[in-house]
PDB file of C-alpha atoms in Angstrom:
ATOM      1  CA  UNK A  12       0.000   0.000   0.000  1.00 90.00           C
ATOM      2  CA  UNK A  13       1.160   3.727  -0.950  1.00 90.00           C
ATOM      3  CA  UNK A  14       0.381   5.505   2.302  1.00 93.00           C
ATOM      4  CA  UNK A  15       2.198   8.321   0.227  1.00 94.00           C
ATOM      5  CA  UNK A  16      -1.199   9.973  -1.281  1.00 95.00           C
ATOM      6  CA  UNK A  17      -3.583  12.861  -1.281  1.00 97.00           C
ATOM      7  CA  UNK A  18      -5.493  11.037   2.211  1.00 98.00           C
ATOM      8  CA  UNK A  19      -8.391  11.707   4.428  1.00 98.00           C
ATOM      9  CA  UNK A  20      -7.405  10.034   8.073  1.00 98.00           C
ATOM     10  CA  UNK A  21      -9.690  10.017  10.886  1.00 98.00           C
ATOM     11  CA  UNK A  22      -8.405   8.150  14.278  1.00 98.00           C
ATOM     12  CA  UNK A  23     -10.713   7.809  17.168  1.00 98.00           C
ATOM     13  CA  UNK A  24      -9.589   7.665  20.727  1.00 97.00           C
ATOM     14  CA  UNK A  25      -6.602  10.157  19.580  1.00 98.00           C
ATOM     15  CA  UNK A  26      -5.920  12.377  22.465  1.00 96.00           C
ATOM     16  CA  UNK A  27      -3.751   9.686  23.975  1.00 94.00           C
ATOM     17  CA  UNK A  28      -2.173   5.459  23.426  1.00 93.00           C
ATOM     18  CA  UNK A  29      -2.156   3.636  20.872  1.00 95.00           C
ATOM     19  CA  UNK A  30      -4.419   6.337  19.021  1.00 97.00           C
ATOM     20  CA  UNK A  31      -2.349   9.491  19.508  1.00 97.00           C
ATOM     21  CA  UNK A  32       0.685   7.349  18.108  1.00 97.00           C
ATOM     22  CA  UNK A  33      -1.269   5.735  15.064  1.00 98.00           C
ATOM     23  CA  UNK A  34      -2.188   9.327  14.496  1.00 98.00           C
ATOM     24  CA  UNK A  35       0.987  10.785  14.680  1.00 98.00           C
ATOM     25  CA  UNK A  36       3.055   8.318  12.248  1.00 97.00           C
ATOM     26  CA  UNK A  37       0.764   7.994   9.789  1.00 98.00           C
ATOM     27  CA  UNK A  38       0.324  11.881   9.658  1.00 97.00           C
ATOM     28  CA  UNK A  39       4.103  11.629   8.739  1.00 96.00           C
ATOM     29  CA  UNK A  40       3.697   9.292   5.767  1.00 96.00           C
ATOM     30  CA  UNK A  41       0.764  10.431   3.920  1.00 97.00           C
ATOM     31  CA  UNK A  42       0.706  13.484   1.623  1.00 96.00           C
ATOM     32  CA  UNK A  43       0.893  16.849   3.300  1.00 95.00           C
ATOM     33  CA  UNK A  44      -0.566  19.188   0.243  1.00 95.00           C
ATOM     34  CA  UNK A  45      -4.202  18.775   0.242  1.00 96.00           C
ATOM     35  CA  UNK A  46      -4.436  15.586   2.781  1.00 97.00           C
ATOM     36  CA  UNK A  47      -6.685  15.715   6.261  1.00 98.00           C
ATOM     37  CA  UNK A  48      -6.504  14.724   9.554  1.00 98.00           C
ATOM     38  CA  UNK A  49      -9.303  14.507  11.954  1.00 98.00           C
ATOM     39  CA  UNK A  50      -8.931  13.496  15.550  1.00 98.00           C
ATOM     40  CA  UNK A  51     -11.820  12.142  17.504  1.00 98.00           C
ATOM     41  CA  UNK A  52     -11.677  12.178  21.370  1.00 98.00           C
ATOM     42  CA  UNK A  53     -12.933  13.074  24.765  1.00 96.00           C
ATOM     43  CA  UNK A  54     -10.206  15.797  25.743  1.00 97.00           C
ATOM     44  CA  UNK A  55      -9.723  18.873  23.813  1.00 97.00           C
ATOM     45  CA  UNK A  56      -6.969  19.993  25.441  1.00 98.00           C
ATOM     46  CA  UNK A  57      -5.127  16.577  24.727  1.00 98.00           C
ATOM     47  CA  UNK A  58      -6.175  16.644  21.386  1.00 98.00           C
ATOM     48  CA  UNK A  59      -4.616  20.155  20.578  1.00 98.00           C
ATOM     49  CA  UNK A  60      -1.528  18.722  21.856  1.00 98.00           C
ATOM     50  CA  UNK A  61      -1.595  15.986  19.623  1.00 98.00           C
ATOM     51  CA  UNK A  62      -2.546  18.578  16.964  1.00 98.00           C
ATOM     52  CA  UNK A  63       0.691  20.772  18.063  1.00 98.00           C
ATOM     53  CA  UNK A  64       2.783  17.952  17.619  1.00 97.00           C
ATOM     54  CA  UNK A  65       2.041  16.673  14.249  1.00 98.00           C
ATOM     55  CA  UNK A  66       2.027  20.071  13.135  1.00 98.00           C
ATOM     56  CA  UNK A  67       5.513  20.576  14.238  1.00 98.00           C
ATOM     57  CA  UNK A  68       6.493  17.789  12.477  1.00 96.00           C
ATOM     58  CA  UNK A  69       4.198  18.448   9.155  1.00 97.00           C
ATOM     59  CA  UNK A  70       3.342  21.595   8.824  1.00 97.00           C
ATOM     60  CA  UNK A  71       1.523  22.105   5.514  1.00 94.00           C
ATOM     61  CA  UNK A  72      -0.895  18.934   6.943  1.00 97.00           C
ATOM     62  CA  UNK A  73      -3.954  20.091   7.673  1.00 97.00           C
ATOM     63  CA  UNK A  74      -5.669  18.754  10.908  1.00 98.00           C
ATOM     64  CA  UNK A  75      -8.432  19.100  12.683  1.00 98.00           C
ATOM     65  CA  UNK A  76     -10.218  18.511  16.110  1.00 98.00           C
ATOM     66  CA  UNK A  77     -12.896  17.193  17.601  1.00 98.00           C
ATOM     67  CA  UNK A  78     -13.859  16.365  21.154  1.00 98.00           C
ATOM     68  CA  UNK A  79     -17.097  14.234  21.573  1.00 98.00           C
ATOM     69  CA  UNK A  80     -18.077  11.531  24.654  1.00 97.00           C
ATOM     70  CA  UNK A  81     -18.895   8.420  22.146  1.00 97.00           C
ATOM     71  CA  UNK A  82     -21.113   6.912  25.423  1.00 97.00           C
ATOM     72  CA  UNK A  83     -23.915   9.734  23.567  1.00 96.00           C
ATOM     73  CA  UNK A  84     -22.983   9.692  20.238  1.00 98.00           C
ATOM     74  CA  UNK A  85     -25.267   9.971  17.808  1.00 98.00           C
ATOM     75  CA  UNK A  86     -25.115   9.922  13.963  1.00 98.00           C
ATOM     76  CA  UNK A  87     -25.738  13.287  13.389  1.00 98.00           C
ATOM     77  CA  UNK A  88     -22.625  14.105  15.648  1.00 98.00           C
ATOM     78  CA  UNK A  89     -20.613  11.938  13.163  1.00 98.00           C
ATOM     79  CA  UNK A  90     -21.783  13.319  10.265  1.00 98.00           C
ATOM     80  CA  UNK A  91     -20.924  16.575  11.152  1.00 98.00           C
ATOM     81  CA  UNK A  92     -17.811  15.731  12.062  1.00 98.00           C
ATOM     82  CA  UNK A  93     -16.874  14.288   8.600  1.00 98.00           C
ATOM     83  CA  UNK A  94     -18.839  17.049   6.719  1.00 98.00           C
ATOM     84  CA  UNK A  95     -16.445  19.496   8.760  1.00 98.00           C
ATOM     85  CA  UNK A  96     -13.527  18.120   8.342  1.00 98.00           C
ATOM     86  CA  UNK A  97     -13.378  16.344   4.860  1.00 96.00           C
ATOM     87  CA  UNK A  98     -14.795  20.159   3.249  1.00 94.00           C
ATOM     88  CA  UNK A  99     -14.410  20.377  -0.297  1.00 92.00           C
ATOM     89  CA  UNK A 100     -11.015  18.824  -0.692  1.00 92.00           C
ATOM     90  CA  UNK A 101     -10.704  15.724  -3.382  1.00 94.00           C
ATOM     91  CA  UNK A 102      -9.179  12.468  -1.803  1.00 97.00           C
ATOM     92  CA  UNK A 103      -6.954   9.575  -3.550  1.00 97.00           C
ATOM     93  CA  UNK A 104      -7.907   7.534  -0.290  1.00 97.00           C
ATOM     94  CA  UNK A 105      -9.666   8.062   2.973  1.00 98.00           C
ATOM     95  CA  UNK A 106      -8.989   6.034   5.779  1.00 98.00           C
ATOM     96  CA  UNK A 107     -10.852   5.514   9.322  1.00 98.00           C
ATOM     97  CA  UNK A 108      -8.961   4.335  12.613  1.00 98.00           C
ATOM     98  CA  UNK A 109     -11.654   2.952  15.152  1.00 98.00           C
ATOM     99  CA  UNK A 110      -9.499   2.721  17.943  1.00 98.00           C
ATOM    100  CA  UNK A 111     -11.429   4.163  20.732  1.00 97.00           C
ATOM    101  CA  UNK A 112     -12.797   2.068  23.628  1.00 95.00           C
ATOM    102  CA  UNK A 113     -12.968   0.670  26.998  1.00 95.00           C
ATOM    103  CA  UNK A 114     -12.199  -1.968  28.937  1.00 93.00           C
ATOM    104  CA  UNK A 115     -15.228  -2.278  30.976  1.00 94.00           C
ATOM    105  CA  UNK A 116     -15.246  -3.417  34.949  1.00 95.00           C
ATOM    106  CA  UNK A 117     -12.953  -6.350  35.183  1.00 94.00           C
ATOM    107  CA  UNK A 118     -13.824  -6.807  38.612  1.00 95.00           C
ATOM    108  CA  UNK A 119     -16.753  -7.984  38.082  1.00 95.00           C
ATOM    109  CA  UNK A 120     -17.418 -12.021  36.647  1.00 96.00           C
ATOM    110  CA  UNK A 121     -19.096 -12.460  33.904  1.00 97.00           C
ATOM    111  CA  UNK A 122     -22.119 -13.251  35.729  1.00 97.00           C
ATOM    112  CA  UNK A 123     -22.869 -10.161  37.421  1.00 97.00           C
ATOM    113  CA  UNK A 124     -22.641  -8.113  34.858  1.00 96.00           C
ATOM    114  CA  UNK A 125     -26.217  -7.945  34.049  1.00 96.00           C
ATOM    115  CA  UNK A 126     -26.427  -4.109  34.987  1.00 96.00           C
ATOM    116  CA  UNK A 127     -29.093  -3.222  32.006  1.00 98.00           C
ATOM    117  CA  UNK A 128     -28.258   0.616  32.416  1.00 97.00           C
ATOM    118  CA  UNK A 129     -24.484   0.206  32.155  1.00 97.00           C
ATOM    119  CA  UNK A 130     -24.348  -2.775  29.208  1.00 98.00           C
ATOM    120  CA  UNK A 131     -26.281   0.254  27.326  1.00 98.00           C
ATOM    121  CA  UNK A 132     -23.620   2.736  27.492  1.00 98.00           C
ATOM    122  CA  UNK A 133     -21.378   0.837  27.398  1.00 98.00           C
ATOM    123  CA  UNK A 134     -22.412  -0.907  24.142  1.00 98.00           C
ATOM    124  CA  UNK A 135     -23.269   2.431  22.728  1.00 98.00           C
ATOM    125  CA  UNK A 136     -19.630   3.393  23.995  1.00 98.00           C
ATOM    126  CA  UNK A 137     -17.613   0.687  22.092  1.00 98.00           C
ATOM    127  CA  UNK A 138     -19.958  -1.154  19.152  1.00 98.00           C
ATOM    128  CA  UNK A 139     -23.090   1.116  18.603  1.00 98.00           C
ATOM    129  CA  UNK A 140     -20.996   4.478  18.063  1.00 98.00           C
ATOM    130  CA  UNK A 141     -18.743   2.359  15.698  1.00 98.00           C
ATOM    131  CA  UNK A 142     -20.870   1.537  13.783  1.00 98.00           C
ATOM    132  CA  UNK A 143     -22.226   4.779  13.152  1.00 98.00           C
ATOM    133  CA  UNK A 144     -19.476   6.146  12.486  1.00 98.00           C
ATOM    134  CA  UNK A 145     -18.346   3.735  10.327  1.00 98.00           C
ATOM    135  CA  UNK A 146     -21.960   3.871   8.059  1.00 98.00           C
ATOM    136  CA  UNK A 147     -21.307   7.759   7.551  1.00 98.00           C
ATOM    137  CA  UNK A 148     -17.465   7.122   6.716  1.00 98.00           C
ATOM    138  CA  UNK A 149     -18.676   4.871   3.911  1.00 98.00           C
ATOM    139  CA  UNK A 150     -21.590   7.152   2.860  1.00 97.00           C
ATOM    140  CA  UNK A 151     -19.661  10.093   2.703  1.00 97.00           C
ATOM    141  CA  UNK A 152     -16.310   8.505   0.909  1.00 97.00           C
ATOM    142  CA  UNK A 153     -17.810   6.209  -1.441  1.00 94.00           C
ATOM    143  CA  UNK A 154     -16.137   6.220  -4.965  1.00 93.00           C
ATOM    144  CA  UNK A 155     -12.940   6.366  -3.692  1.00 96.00           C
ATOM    145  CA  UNK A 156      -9.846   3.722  -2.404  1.00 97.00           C
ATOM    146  CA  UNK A 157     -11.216   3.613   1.720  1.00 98.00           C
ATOM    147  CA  UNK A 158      -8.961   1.958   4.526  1.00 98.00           C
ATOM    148  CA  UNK A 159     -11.402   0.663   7.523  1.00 98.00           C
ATOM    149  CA  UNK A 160      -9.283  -0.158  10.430  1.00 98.00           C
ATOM    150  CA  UNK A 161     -10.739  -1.564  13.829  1.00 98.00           C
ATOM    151  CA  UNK A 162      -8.218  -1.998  16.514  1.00 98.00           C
ATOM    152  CA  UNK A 163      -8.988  -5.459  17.697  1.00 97.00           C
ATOM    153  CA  UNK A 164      -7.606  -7.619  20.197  1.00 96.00           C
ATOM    154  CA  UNK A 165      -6.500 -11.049  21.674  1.00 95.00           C
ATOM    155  CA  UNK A 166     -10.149 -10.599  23.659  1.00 94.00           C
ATOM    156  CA  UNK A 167     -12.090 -10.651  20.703  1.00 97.00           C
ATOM    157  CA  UNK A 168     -11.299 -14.265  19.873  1.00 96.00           C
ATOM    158  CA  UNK A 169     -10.139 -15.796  22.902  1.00 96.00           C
ATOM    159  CA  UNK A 170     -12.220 -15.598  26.388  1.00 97.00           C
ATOM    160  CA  UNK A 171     -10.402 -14.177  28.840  1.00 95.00           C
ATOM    161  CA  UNK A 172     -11.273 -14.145  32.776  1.00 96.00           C
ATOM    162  CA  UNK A 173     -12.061 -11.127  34.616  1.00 95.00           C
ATOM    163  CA  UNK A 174     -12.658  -9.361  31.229  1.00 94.00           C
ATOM    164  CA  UNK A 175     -16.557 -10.077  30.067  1.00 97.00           C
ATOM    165  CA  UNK A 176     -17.349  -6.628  29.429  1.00 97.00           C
ATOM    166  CA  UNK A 177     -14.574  -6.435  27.227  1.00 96.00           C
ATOM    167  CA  UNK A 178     -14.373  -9.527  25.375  1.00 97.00           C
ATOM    168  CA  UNK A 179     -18.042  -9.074  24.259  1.00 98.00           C
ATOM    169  CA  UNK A 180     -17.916  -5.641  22.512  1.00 98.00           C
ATOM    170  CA  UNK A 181     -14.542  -6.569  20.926  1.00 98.00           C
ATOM    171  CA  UNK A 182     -15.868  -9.922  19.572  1.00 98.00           C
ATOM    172  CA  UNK A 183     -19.011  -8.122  18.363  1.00 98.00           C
ATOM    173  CA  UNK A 184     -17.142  -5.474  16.557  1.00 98.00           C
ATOM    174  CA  UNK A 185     -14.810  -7.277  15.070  1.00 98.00           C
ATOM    175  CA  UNK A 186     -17.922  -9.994  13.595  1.00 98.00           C
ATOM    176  CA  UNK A 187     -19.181  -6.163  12.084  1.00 98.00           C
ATOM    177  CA  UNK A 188     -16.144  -5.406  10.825  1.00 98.00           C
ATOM    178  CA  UNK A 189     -15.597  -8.776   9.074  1.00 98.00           C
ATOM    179  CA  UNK A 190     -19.417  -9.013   7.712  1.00 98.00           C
ATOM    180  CA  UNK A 191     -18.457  -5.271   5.849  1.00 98.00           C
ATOM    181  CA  UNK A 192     -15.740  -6.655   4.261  1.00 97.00           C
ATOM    182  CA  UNK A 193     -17.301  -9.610   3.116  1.00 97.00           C
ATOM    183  CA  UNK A 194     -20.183  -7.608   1.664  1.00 96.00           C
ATOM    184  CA  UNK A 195     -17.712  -5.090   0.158  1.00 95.00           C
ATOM    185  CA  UNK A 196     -15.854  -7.607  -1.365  1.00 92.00           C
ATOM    186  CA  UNK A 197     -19.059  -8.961  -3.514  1.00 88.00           C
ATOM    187  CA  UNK A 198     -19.720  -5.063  -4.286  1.00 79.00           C
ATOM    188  CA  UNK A 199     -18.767  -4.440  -8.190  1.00 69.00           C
ATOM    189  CA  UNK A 200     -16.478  -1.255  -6.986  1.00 74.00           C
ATOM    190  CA  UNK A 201     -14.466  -3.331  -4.307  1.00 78.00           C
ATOM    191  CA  UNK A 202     -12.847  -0.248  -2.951  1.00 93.00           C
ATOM    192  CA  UNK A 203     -12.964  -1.163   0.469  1.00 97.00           C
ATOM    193  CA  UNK A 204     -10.239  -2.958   2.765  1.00 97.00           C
ATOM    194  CA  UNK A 205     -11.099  -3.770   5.994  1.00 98.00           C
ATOM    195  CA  UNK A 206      -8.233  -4.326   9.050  1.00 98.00           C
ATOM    196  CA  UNK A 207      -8.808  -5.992  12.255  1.00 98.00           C
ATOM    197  CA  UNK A 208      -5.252  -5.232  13.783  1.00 98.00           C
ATOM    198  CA  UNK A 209      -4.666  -6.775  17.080  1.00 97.00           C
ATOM    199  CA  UNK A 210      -2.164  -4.372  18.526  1.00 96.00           C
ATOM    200  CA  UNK A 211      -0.340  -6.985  21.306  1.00 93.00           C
ATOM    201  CA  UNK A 212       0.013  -6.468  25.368  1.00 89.00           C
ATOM    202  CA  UNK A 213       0.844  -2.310  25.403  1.00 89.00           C
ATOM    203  CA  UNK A 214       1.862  -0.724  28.442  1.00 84.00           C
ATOM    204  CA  UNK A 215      -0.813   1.661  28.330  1.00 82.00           C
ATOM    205  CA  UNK A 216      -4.197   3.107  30.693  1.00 80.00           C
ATOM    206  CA  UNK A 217      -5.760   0.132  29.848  1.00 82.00           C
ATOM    207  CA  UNK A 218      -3.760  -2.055  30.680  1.00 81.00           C
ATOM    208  CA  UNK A 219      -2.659  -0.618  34.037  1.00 82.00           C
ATOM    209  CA  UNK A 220      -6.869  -0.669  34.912  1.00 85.00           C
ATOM    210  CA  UNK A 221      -6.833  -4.120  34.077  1.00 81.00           C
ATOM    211  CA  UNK A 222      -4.150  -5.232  36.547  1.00 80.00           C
ATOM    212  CA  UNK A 223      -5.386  -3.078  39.378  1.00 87.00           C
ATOM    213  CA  UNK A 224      -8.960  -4.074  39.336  1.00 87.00           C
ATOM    214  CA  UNK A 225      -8.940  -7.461  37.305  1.00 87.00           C
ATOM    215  CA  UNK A 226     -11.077 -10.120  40.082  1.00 92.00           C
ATOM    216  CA  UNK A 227      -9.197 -13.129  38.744  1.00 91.00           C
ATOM    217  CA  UNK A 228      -5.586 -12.884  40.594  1.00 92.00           C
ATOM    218  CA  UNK A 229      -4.026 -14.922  37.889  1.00 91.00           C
ATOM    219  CA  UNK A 230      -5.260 -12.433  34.786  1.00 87.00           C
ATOM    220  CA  UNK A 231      -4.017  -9.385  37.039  1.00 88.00           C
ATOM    221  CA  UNK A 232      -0.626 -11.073  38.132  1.00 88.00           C
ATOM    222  CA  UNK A 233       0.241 -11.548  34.133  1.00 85.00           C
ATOM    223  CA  UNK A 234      -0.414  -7.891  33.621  1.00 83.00           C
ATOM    224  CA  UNK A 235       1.972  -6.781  36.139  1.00 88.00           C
ATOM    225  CA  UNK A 236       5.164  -9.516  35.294  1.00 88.00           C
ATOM    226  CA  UNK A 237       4.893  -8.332  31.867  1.00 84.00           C
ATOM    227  CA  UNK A 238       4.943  -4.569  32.749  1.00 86.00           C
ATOM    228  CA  UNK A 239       7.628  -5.539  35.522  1.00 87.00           C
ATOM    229  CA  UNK A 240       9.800  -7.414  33.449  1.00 88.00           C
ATOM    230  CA  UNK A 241       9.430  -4.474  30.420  1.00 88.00           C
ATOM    231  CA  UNK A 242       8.054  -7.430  27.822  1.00 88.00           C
ATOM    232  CA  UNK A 243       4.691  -4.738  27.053  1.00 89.00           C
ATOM    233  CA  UNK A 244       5.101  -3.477  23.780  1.00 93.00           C
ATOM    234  CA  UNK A 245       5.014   0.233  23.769  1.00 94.00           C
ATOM    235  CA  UNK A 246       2.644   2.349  21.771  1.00 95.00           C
ATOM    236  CA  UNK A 247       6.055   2.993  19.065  1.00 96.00           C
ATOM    237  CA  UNK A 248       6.218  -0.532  18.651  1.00 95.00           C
ATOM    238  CA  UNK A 249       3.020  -1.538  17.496  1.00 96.00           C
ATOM    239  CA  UNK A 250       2.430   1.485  15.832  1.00 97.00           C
ATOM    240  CA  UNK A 251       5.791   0.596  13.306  1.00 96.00           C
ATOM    241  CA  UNK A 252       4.157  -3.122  13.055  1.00 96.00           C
ATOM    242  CA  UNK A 253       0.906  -1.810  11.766  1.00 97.00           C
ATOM    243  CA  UNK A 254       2.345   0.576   9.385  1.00 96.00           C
ATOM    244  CA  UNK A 255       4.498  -2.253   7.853  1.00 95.00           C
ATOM    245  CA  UNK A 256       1.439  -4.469   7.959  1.00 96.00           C
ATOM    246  CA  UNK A 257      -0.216  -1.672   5.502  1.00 96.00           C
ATOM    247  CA  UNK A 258       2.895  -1.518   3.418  1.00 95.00           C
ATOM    248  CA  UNK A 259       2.919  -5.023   2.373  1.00 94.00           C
ATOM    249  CA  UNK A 260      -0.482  -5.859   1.950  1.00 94.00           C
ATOM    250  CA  UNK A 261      -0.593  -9.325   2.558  1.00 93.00           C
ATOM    251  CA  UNK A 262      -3.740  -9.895   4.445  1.00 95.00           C
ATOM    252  CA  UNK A 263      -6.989 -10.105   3.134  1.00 95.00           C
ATOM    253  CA  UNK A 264     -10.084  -7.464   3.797  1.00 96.00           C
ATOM    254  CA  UNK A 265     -11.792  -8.736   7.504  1.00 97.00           C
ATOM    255  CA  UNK A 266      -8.819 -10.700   8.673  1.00 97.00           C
ATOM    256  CA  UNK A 267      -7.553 -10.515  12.174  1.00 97.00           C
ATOM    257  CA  UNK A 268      -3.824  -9.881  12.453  1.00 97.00           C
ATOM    258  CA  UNK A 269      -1.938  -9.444  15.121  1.00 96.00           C
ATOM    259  CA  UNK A 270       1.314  -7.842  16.087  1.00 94.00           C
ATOM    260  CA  UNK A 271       3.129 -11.489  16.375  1.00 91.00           C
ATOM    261  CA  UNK A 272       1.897 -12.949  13.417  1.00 91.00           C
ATOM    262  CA  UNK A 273       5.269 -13.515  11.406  1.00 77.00           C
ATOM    263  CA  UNK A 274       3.710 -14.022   8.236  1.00 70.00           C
ATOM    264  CA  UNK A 275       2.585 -10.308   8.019  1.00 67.00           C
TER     265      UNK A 275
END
């Protein structure tokens, strides 16, 4: 893949991990003259610095910023957000970076978690807002080369204890994800390519939540010898993976690859 063109990037969750990094490398690679780049998140003031940064860095890039809780999303909030920021420029590719989420309460088995109130925002939080999202992406870009990216995870195919809130919405957003791209595929323009990129253990928010409140003592315990004994990948790492994942397009639209799979 030529990440080198004219692009419209939007990355959710941006204003700080694994978002603010994908954000800031690919800004780097694409086309400055007449590209865009949105960032989605729930700080503005983090987001500006993130803004500040690639700006520094690339200055003729234009980028733009947009702080919205995803827990009340609605469409309407996306579309405006994409009307806003993709104006009246022409694109060779756009390219969406659902990265945003949460990892639920881990201290909590997975049956008690029957909280009707909660599973709502929290659904709406991590898979209904997604979607959304991703529908006006699609409406809004069609005709032209698009890059759908969800940032999966281990959890999303593999149960894991102490994280039932988490393993849910990633499983059901990834199925989403890989019915698009099956249903794009069969589409005469076949313009779309569809990532789910399992990022590996990071040594981020997330992960420190996770080993403070996990309920299963084993599931916490690996957290912290992995973040003791420096094995977490860092945000850099997995960033540079994913980028040369892109470059050599070797998976197909809906697979699931992750950051140790050698033959990517």
């Amino acid at each position: 893949m030529d990440l080198k063109q004219c692009t419209y990037l939007l990355v959710t969750g941006a204003s700080r991990g694994i978002g603010r990094e994908f954000a800031q490398q690919l800004a780097k690679r694409i086309k400055p003259e007449g590209s865009v780049v949105a960032l989605l998140g729930r700080n503005q003031t983090l987001l500006e610095e993130v803004k500040g940064e690639i700006l520094a860095t690339v200055p003729d890039l234009a980028v733009h910023t947009y702080a919205l809780e995803l827990e009340t999303a609605r469409t309407e909030d996306f579309t405006r957000i994409l009307e806003d920021s993709r104006g009246q420029h022409t694109f060779q590719r756009a390219i969406v970076i659902h990265n945003a989420g949460t990892v639920g309460d881990t201290s909590k088995r997975a049956k008690e978690i029957g909280d009707t109130d909660f599973l709502q925002r929290y659904y709406h939080t991590n898979v209904f807002s997604a979607i959304s999202l991703n529908c006006e992406f699609m409406r809004l870009f069609q005709g032209i080369p698009k890059l759908v990216v969800n940032l999966s995870t281990l959890a999303a195919i593999a149960p894991i204890s102490s994280m039932a809130h988490y393993c849910t919405v990633k499983a059901a957003r990834e199925m989403y994800f890989r019915v698009l791209a099956t249903e794009e595929g069969l589409a005469s323009s076949q313009d779309t390519l569809v990532l789910n990129y399992a990022p590996g253990m990071i040594d981020t928010q997330m992960t420190m939540q996770v080993q403070r409140e996990a309920h299963d003592p084993a599931v916490a315990a690996m957290f912290r010898e992995q973040r003791e004994a420096r094995t977490m990948l860092t945000t850099a790492q997995t960033t540079e993976r994913f980028i040369k994942v892109l470059e050599a397009l070797k998976f197909k639209s809906g697979d699931h690859v992750d950051y140790r799979d050698e033959q990517f």
